[in-house]
Coordinates of C-alpha atoms and ligand atoms in Angstrom, one line a residue:
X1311 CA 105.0 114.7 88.2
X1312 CA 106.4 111.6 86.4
X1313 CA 109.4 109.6 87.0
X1314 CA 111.5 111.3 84.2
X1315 CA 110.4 115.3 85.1
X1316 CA 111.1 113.8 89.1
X1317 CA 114.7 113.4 87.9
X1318 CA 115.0 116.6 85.7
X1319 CA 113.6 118.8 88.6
X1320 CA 116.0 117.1 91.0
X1321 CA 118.9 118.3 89.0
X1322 CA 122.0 119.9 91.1
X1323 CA 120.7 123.5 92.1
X1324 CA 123.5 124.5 94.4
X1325 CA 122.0 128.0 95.0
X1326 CA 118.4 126.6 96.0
X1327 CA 120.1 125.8 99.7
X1328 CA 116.8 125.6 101.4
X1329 CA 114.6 123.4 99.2
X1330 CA 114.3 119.6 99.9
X1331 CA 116.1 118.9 96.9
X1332 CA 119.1 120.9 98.3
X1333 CA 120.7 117.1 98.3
X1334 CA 120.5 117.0 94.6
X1335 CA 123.7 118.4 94.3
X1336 CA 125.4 115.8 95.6
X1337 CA 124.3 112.9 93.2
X1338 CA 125.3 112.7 90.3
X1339 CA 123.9 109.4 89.4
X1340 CA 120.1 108.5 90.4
X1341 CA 118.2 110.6 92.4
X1342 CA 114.8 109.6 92.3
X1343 CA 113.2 110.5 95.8
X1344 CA 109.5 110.5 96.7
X1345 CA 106.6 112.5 96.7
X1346 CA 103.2 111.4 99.3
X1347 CA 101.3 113.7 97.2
X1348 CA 102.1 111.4 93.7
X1349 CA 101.6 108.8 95.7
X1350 CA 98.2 109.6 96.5
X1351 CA 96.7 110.0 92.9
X1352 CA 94.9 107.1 91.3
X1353 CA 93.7 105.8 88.8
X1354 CA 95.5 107.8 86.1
X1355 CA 98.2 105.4 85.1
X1356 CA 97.2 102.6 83.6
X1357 CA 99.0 98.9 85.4
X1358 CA 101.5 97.7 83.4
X1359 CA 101.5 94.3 83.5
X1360 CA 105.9 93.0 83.1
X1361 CA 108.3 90.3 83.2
X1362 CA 111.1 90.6 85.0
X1363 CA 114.3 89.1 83.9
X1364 CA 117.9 89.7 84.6
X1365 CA 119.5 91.7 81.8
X1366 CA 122.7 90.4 80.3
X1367 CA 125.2 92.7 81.8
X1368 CA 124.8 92.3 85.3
X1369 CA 124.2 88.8 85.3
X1370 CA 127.2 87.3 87.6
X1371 CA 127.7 90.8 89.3
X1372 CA 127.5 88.8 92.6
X1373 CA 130.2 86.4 92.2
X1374 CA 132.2 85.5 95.5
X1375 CA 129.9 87.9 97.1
X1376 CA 127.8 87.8 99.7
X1377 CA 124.6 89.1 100.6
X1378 CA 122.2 90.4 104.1
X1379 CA 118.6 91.3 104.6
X1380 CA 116.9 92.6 107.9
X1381 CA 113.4 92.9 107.3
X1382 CA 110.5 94.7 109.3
X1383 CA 107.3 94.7 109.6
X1384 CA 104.0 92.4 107.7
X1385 CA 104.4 89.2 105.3
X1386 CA 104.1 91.8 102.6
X1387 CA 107.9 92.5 103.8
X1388 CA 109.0 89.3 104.4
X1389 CA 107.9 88.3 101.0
X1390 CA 109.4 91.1 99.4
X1391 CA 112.3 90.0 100.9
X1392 CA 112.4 86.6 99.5
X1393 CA 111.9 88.0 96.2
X1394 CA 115.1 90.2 96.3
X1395 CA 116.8 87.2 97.6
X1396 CA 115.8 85.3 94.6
X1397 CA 117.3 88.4 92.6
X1398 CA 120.5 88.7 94.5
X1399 CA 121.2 84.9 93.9
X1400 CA 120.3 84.9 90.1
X1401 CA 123.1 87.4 90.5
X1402 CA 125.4 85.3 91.1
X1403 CA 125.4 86.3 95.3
X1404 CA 125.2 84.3 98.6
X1405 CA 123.0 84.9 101.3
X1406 CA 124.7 85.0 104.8
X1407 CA 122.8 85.1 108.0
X1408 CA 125.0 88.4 109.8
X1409 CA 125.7 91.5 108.9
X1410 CA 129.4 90.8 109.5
X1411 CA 130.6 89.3 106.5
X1412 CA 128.0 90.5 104.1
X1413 CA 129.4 92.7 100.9
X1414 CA 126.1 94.1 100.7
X1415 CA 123.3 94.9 103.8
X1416 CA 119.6 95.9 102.5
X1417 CA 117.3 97.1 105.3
X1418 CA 113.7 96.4 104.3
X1419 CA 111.7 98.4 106.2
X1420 CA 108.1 99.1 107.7
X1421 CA 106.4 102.5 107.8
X1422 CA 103.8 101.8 109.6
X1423 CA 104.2 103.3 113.3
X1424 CA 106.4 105.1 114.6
X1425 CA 108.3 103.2 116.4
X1426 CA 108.9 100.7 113.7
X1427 CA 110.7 103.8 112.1
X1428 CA 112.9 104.4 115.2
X1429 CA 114.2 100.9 115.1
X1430 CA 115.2 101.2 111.7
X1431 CA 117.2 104.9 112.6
X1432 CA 119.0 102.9 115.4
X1433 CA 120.0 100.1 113.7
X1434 CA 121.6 102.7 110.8
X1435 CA 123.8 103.9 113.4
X1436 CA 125.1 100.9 114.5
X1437 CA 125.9 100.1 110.9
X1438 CA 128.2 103.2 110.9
X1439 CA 130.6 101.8 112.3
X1440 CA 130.5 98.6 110.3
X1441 CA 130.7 100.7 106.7
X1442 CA 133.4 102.7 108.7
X1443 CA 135.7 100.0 108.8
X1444 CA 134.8 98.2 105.5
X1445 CA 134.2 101.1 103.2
X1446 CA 133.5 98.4 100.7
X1447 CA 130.4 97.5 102.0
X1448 CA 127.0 98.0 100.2
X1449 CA 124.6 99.6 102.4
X1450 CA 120.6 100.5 101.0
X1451 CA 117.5 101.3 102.5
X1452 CA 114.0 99.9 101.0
X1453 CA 110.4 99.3 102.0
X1454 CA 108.1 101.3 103.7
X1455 CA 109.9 103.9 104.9
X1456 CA 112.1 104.4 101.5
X1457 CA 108.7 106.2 100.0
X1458 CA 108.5 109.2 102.2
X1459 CA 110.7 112.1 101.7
X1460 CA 111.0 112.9 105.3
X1461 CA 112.7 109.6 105.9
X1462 CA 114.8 110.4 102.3
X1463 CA 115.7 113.4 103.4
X1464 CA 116.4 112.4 107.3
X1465 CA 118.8 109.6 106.0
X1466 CA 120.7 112.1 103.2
X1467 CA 121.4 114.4 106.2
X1468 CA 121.9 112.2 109.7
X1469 CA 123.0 108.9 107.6
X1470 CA 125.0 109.6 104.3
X1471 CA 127.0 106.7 104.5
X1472 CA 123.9 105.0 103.2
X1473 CA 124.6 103.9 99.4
X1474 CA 121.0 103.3 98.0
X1475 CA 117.6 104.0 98.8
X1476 CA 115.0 102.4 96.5
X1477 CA 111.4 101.9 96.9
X1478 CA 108.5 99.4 97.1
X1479 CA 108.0 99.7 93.5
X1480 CA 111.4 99.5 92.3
X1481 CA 112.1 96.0 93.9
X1482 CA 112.3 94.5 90.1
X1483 CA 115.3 96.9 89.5
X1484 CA 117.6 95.8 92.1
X1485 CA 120.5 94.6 89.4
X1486 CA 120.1 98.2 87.8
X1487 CA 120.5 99.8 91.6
X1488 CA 123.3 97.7 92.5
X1489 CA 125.0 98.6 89.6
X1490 CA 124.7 102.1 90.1
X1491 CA 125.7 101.9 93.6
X1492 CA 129.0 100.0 92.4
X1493 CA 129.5 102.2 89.8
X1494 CA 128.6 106.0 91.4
X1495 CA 130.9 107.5 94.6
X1496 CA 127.2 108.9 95.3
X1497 CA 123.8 107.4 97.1
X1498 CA 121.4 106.2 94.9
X1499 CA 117.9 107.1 95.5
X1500 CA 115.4 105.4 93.0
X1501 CA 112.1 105.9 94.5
X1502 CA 108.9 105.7 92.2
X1503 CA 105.7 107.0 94.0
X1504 CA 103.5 105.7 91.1
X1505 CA 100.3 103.8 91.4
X1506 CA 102.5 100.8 90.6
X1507 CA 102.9 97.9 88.1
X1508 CA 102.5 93.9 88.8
X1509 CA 105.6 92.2 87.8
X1510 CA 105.5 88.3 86.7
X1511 CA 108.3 85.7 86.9
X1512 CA 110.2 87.6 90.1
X1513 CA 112.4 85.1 91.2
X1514 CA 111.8 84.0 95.0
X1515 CA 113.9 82.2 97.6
X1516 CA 111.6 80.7 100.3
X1517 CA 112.1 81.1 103.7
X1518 CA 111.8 77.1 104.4
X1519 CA 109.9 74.6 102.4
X1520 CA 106.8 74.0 104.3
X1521 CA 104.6 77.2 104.1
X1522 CA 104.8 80.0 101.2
X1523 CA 103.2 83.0 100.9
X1524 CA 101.8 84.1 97.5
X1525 CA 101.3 87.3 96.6
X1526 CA 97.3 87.9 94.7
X1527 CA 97.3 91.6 94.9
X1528 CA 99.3 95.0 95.9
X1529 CA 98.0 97.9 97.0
X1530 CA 95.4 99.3 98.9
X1531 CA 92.5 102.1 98.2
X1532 CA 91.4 102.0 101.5
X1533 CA 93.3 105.4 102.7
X1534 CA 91.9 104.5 106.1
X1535 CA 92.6 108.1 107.6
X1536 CA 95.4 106.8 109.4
X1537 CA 97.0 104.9 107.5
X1538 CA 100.0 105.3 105.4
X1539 CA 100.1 102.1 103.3
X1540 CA 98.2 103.6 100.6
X1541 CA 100.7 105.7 99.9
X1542 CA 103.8 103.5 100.3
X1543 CA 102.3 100.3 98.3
X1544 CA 100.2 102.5 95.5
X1545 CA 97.1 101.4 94.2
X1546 CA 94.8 97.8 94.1
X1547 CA 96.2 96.3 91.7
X1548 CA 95.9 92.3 91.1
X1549 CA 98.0 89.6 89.8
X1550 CA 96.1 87.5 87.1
X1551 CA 94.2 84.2 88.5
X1552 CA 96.6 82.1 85.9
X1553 CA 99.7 83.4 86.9
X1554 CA 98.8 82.9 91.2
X1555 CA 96.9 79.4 90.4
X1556 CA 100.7 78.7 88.1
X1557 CA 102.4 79.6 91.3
X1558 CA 100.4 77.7 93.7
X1559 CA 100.6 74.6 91.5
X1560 CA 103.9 75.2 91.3
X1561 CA 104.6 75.5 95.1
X1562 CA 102.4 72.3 95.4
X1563 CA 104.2 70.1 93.7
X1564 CA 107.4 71.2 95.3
X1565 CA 105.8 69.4 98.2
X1566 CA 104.8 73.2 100.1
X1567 CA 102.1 72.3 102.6
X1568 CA 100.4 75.2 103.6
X1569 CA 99.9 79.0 101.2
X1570 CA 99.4 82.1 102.4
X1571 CA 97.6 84.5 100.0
X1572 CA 98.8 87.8 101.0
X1573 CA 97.4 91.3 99.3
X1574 CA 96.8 94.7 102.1
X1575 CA 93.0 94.2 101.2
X1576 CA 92.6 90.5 99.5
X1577 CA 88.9 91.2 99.6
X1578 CA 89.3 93.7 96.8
X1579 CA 91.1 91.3 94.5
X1580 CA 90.2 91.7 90.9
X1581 CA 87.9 94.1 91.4
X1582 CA 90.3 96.5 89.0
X1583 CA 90.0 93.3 86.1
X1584 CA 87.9 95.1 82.9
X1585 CA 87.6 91.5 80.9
X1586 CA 86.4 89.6 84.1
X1587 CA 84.0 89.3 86.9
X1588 CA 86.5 87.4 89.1
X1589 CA 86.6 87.9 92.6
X1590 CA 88.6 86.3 95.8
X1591 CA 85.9 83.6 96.2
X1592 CA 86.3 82.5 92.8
X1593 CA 90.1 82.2 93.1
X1594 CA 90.0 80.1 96.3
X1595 CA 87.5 77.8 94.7
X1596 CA 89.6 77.3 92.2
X1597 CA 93.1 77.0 94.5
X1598 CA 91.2 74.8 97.0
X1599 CA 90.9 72.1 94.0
X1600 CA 94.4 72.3 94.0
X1601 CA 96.4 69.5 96.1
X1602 CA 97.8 71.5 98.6
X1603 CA 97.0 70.9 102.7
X1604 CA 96.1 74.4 103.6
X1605 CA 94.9 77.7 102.1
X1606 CA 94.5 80.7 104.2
X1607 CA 94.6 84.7 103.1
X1608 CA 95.7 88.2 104.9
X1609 CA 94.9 90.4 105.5
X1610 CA 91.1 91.0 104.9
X1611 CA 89.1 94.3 105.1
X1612 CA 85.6 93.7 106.1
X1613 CA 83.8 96.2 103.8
X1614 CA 84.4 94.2 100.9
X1615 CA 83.8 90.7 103.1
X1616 CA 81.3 89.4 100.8
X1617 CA 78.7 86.0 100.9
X1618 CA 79.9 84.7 98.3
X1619 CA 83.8 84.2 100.1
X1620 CA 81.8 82.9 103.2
X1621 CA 80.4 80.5 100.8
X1622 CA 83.0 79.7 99.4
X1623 CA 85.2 79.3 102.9
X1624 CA 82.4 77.0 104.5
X1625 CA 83.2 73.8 102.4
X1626 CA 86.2 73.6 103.9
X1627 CA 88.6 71.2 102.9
X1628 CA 92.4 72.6 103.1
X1629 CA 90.2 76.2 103.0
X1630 CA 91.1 77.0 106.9
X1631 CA 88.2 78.5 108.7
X1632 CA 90.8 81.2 110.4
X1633 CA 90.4 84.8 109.3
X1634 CA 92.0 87.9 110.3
X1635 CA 89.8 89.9 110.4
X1636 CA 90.7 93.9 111.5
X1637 CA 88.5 95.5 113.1
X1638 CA 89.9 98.9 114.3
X1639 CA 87.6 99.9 116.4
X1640 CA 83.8 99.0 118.2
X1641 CA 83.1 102.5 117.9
X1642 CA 81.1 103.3 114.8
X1643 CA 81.8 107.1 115.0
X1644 CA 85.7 106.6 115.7
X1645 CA 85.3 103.9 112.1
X1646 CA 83.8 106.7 110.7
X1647 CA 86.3 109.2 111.9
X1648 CA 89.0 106.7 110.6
X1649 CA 86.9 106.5 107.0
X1650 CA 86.7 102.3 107.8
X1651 CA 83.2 102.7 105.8
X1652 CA 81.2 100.1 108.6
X1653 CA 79.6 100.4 111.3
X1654 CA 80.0 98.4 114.3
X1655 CA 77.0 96.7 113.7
X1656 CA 78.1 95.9 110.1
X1657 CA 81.1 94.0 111.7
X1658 CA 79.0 92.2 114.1
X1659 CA 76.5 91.3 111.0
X1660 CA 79.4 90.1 109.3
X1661 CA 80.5 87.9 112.2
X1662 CA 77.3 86.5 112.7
X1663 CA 77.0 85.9 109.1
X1664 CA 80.9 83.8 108.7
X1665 CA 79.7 82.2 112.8
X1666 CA 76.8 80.8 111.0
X1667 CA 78.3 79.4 108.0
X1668 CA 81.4 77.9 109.7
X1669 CA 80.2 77.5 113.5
X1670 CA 84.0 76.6 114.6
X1671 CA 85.5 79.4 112.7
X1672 CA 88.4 81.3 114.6
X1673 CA 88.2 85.3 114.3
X1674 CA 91.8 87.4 114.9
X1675 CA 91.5 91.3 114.7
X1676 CA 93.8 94.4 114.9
X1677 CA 92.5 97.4 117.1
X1678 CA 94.2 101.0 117.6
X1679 CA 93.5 102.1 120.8
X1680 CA 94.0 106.1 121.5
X1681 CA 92.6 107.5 117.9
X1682 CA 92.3 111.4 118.7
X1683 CA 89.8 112.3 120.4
X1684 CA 89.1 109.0 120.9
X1685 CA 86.2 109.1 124.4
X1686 CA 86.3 107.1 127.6
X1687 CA 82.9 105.5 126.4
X1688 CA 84.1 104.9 122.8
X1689 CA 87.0 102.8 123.9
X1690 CA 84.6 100.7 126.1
X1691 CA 82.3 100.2 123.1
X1692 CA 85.8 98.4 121.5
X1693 CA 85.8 95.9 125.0
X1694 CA 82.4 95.1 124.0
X1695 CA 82.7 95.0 120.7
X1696 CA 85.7 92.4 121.8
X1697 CA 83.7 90.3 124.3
X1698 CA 81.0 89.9 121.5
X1699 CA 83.0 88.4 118.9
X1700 CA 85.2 86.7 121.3
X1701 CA 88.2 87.1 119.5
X1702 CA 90.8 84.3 119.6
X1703 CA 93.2 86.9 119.5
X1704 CA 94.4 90.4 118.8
X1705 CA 97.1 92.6 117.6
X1706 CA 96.7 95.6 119.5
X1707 CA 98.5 99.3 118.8
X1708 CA 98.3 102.7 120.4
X1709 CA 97.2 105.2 117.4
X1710 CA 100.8 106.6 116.0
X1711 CA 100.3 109.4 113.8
X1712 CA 101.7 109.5 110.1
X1713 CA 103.0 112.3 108.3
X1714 CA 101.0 113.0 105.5
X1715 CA 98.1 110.9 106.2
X1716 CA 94.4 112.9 107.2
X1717 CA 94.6 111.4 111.2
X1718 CA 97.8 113.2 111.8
X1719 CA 96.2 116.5 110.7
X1720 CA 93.8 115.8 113.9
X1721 CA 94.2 117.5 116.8
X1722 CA 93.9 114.9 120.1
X1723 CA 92.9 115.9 123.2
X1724 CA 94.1 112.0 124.3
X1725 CA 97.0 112.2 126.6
X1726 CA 99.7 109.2 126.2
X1727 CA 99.1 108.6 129.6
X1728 CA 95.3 107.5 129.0
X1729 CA 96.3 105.5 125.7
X1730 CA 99.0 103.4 127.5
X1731 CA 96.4 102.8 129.9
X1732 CA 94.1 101.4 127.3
X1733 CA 96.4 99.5 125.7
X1734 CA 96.7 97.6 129.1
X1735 CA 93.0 97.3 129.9
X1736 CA 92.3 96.1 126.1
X1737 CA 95.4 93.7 126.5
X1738 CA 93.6 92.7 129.5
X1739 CA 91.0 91.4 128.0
X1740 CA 92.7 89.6 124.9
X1741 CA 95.0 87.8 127.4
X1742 CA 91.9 86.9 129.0
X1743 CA 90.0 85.9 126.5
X1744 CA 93.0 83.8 124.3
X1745 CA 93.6 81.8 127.7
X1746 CA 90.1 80.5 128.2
X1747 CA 90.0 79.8 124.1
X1748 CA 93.4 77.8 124.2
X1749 CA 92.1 76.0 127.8
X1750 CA 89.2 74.2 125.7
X1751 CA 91.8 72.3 123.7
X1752 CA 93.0 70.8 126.8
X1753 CA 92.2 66.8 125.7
X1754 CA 91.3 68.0 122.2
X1755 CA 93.3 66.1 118.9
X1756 CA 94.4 68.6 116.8
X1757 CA 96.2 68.5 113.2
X1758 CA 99.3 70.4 113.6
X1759 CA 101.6 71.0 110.6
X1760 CA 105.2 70.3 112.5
X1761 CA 107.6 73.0 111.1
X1762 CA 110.5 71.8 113.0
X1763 CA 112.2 72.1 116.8
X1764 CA 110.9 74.1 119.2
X1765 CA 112.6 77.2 119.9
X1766 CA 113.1 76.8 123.3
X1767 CA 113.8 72.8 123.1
X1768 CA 115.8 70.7 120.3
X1769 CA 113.9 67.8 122.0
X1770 CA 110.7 68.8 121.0
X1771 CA 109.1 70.2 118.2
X1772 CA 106.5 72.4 117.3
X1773 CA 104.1 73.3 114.8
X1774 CA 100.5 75.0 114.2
X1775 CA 96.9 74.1 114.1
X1776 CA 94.7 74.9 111.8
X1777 CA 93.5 78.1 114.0
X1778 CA 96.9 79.2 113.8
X1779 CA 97.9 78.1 117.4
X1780 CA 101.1 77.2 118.1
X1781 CA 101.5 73.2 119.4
X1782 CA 104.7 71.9 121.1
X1783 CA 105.2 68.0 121.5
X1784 CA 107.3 65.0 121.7
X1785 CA 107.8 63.5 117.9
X1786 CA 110.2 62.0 115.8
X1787 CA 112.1 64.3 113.8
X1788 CA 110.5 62.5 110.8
X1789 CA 107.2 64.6 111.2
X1790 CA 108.6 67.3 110.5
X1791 CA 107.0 69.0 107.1
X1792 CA 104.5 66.3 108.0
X1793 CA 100.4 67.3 108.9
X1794 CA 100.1 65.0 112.5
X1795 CA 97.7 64.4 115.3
X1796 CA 98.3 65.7 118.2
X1797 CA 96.6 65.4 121.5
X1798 CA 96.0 68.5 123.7
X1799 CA 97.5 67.8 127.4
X1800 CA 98.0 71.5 128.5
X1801 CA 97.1 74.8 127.4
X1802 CA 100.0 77.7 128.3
X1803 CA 99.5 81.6 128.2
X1804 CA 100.3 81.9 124.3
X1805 CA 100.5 78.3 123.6
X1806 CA 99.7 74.3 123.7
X1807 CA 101.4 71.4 124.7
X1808 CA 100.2 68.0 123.6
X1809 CA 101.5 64.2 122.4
X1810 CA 101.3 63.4 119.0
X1811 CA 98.5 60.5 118.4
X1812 CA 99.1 59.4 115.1
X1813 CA 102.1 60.2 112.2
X1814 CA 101.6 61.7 109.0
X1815 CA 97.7 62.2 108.9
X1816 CA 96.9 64.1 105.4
X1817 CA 93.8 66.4 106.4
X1818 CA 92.2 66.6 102.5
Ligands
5AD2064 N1 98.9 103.7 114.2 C1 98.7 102.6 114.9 N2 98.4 101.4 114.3 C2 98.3 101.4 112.9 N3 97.9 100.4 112.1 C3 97.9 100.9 110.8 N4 98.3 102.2 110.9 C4 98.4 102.6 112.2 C5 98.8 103.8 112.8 N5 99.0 104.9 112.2 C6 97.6 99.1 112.5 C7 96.2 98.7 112.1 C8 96.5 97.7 110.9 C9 97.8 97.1 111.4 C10 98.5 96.4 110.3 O1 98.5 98.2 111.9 O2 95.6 98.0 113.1 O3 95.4 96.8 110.8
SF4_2065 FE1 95.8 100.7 105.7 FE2 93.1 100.6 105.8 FE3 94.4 99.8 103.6 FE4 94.5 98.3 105.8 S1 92.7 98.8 104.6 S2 96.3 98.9 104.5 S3 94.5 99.9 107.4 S4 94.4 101.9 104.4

């Protein structure tokens, strides 16, 4: 079904009480909502390739007003949200950093377990009582969770206070949506569960003005069987190497230090380009010659980890030798089972293989403990698997299953009891392991890009190494934004402590 026949079928039906577009009847203006089974298809629409600008009529819609985000989940999110900022503000709007005197609140939200849904249904109810007293107030719901109907349908019936809904691939349309919020009694729902378009020339505002992610790609293919992503984000689909290398520039000579490329699967980027063989090598070869301190990507997929990246990644430079590298599992039947397409001995070839060509490189994973079915011995072959690699560290998740995805069709003969017990043996062993990692800096001299005062501490400020390991020392306030040296006097749990050796050393 297309966006337009969506909309005609969605047409008020007041007799069709039972159907899950019983809530048509109440909108008269958009209703758009989503479909996991649309979202699934691919490669039928061709990718539209836009520019965004803001049309005529709604420019200066935000005057005197103010705006809010609260964002969950992956940089993906937190980059989306800096592009609706830069909407909002070409709109005319303020940000402000509370909910309380915001004229508009947008929730941008994660899909991705279910407990990052449940936080999301909580904080709606506390915002009851805000929209209760200021009826004014502009309330919407995006991300993640905006592309399945069940959450649609769950916030048109628990939360109908809620004024828009729009999804991951109607980011570019937020003046439109705005003004059909101000303009309509009714919610707005404008979801598209297309394969998606890339959009150029998205206005951003930057959290800070040290780091900045870039986006290279959207999407993902993947359909792990767990996984809902491919659904919510549509297909891979990549931004052109001019227009990323015209951002990075860009961000360079604004004085940025460090870029982030971020796509769900970077290692697939430009394998959908017709006119060119261009891969993710290529396009850090070519950023790397650009004068910017340090490059890294996320998230990676190691199926399409290829030789030529590792060749690329071991001339170093600002190219960090950190990679994130997910895992899932040391089982090769429960990768097989989740449709990762590798084995376990593929992964630890491919370790071997980036080991050998960068011999101090720093390896992160993520692992889902508790698949279905998920054996005794199969989870131990993920400990080994772990002690292998020797992971610097991990992000580590008890399976969650997601509506609409294959996994949750499983059946599990896995109590909870037994996967909260693996969580805390695997966590075990990654506390282990990142302790005796971070106790071999100890007297080490380390560059540490200072981002500003430590949380904890105004009297001391903190920053990351290259690895990705966060540094807290004694400096002048004047290193801030700068790349120092700092020496290692004690490694912590999660963290280092040092004294900075030497001001403003440019690592290039
Ligand atoms: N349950 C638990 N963890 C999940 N992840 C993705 N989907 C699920 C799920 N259904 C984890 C994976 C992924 C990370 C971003 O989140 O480990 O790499
Ligand atoms: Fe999800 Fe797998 Fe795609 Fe990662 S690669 S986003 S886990 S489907």
């Amino acid at each position: 079904m297309n966006e337009q026949q969506r909309k005609e079928n969605t047409q008020v039906n007041p007799s069709d009480k039972k159907s899950d577009k019983d809530y048509s009847q109440y909108f008269q203006a958009v209703y758009m909502p989503p479909s996991l089974k649309d979202a699934k298809k691919r490669g039928k629409e061709e990718v539209k390739y836009d520019g965004f600008s803001i049309p005529e009529e709604y420019r200066g819609m935000g005057q005197g007003k103010k705006f809010y985000i609260r964002t969950y989940g992956c940089q993906m999110n937190e980059h989306d949200t800096e592009v609706m900022a830069g909407i909002f503000m070409a709109l005319g709007y303020e940000p402000t950093d509370g909910v309380e005197d915001a004229n508009v609140i947008l929730l941008n939200t994660c899909a991705i377990r279910e407990n990052a849904e449940n936080k999301v249904f909580g904080e709606l109810g506390h915002l009851k009582t805000l929209k209760k007293r200021r009826p004014d107030l502009l309330l919407g719901v995006c991300g993640c969770m905006s592309q399945e109907e069940s959450v649609v349908n769950r916030i048109l019936k628990v939360h109908p206070f809620v004024d828009m809904i729009f999804g991951t691939h109607n980011i570019h349309r937020l003046p439109s949506i705005l003004h059909e919020a101000y303009m309509s009694k009714e919610m707005v729902v404008e979801v598209w569960s297309k394969e998606g378009d890339v959009i150029e020339n998205l206005p951003k505002v930057r959290k800070g003005n040290i780091k900045a992610w870039v986006n290279i790609m959207y999407g993902c293919d993947k359909f792990c069987t767990y996984c809902i992503v491919p659904y919510t984000r549509g297909k891979e689909r990549s931004r052109r190497p001019e227009e990323i290398i015209q951002e990075v520039r860009h961000l360079a000579a604004q004085g940025y230090k460090e870029i982030t490329l971020l796509g769900q699967n970077v290692n697939a980027y430009g394998k959908d380009f017709e006119d060119i063989e261009y891969g993710l090598a290529n396009l850090m070869d070519e950023i790397s010659k650009i004068d910017i301190s340090r490059l890294r990507f996320t998230t990676s997929h190691p199926r399409d980890f290829d030789d030529h990246l590792i060749e690329v990644l071991a001339k170093g430079g600002n190219l960090l030798d950190h990679i994130h590298l997910p895992v899932q599992s040391g089982s090769s039947d429960i990768l097989k089972i989740m449709a990762r397409k590798y084995s376990r001995e593929h992964y630890l070839e491919l370790v071997r293989k980036i080991k050998q060509a960068m011999p101090n490189a720093s390896l992160t994973t993520d692992i889902i403990v508790g698949f279905p079915n998920e054996t005794e011995e199969q989870f131990e072959e993920t400990l080994s698997l772990y002690r292998e690699v020797e992971f610097d560290s991990a992000y580590t998740f008890i399976y969650s299953p997601r509506e609409g995805t294959p996994a949750a069709k499983m059946e599990d003969n896995v109590p909870m009891e037994v996967k909260k017990e693996r969580l805390q043996r695997l966590n075990a062993l990654v506390n282990e392991t990142s302790a005796k990692k971070l106790k071999e800096y100890e007297g080490k001299v380390v560059n540490v890009l200072v981002e500003g005062e430590s949380k904890n501490n105004p009297e001391v400020l903190a920053g990351y190494t290259e690895k990705s390991k966060l540094v807290n020392f004694k400096a002048p306030k004047s290193a801030i934004g700068q790349i120092v040296k700092v020496k290692i006097t004690k490694a912590k749990t999660w963290t280092l402590n040092g004294e900075m050796v030497e001001e403003a050393v440019e690592v290039n």
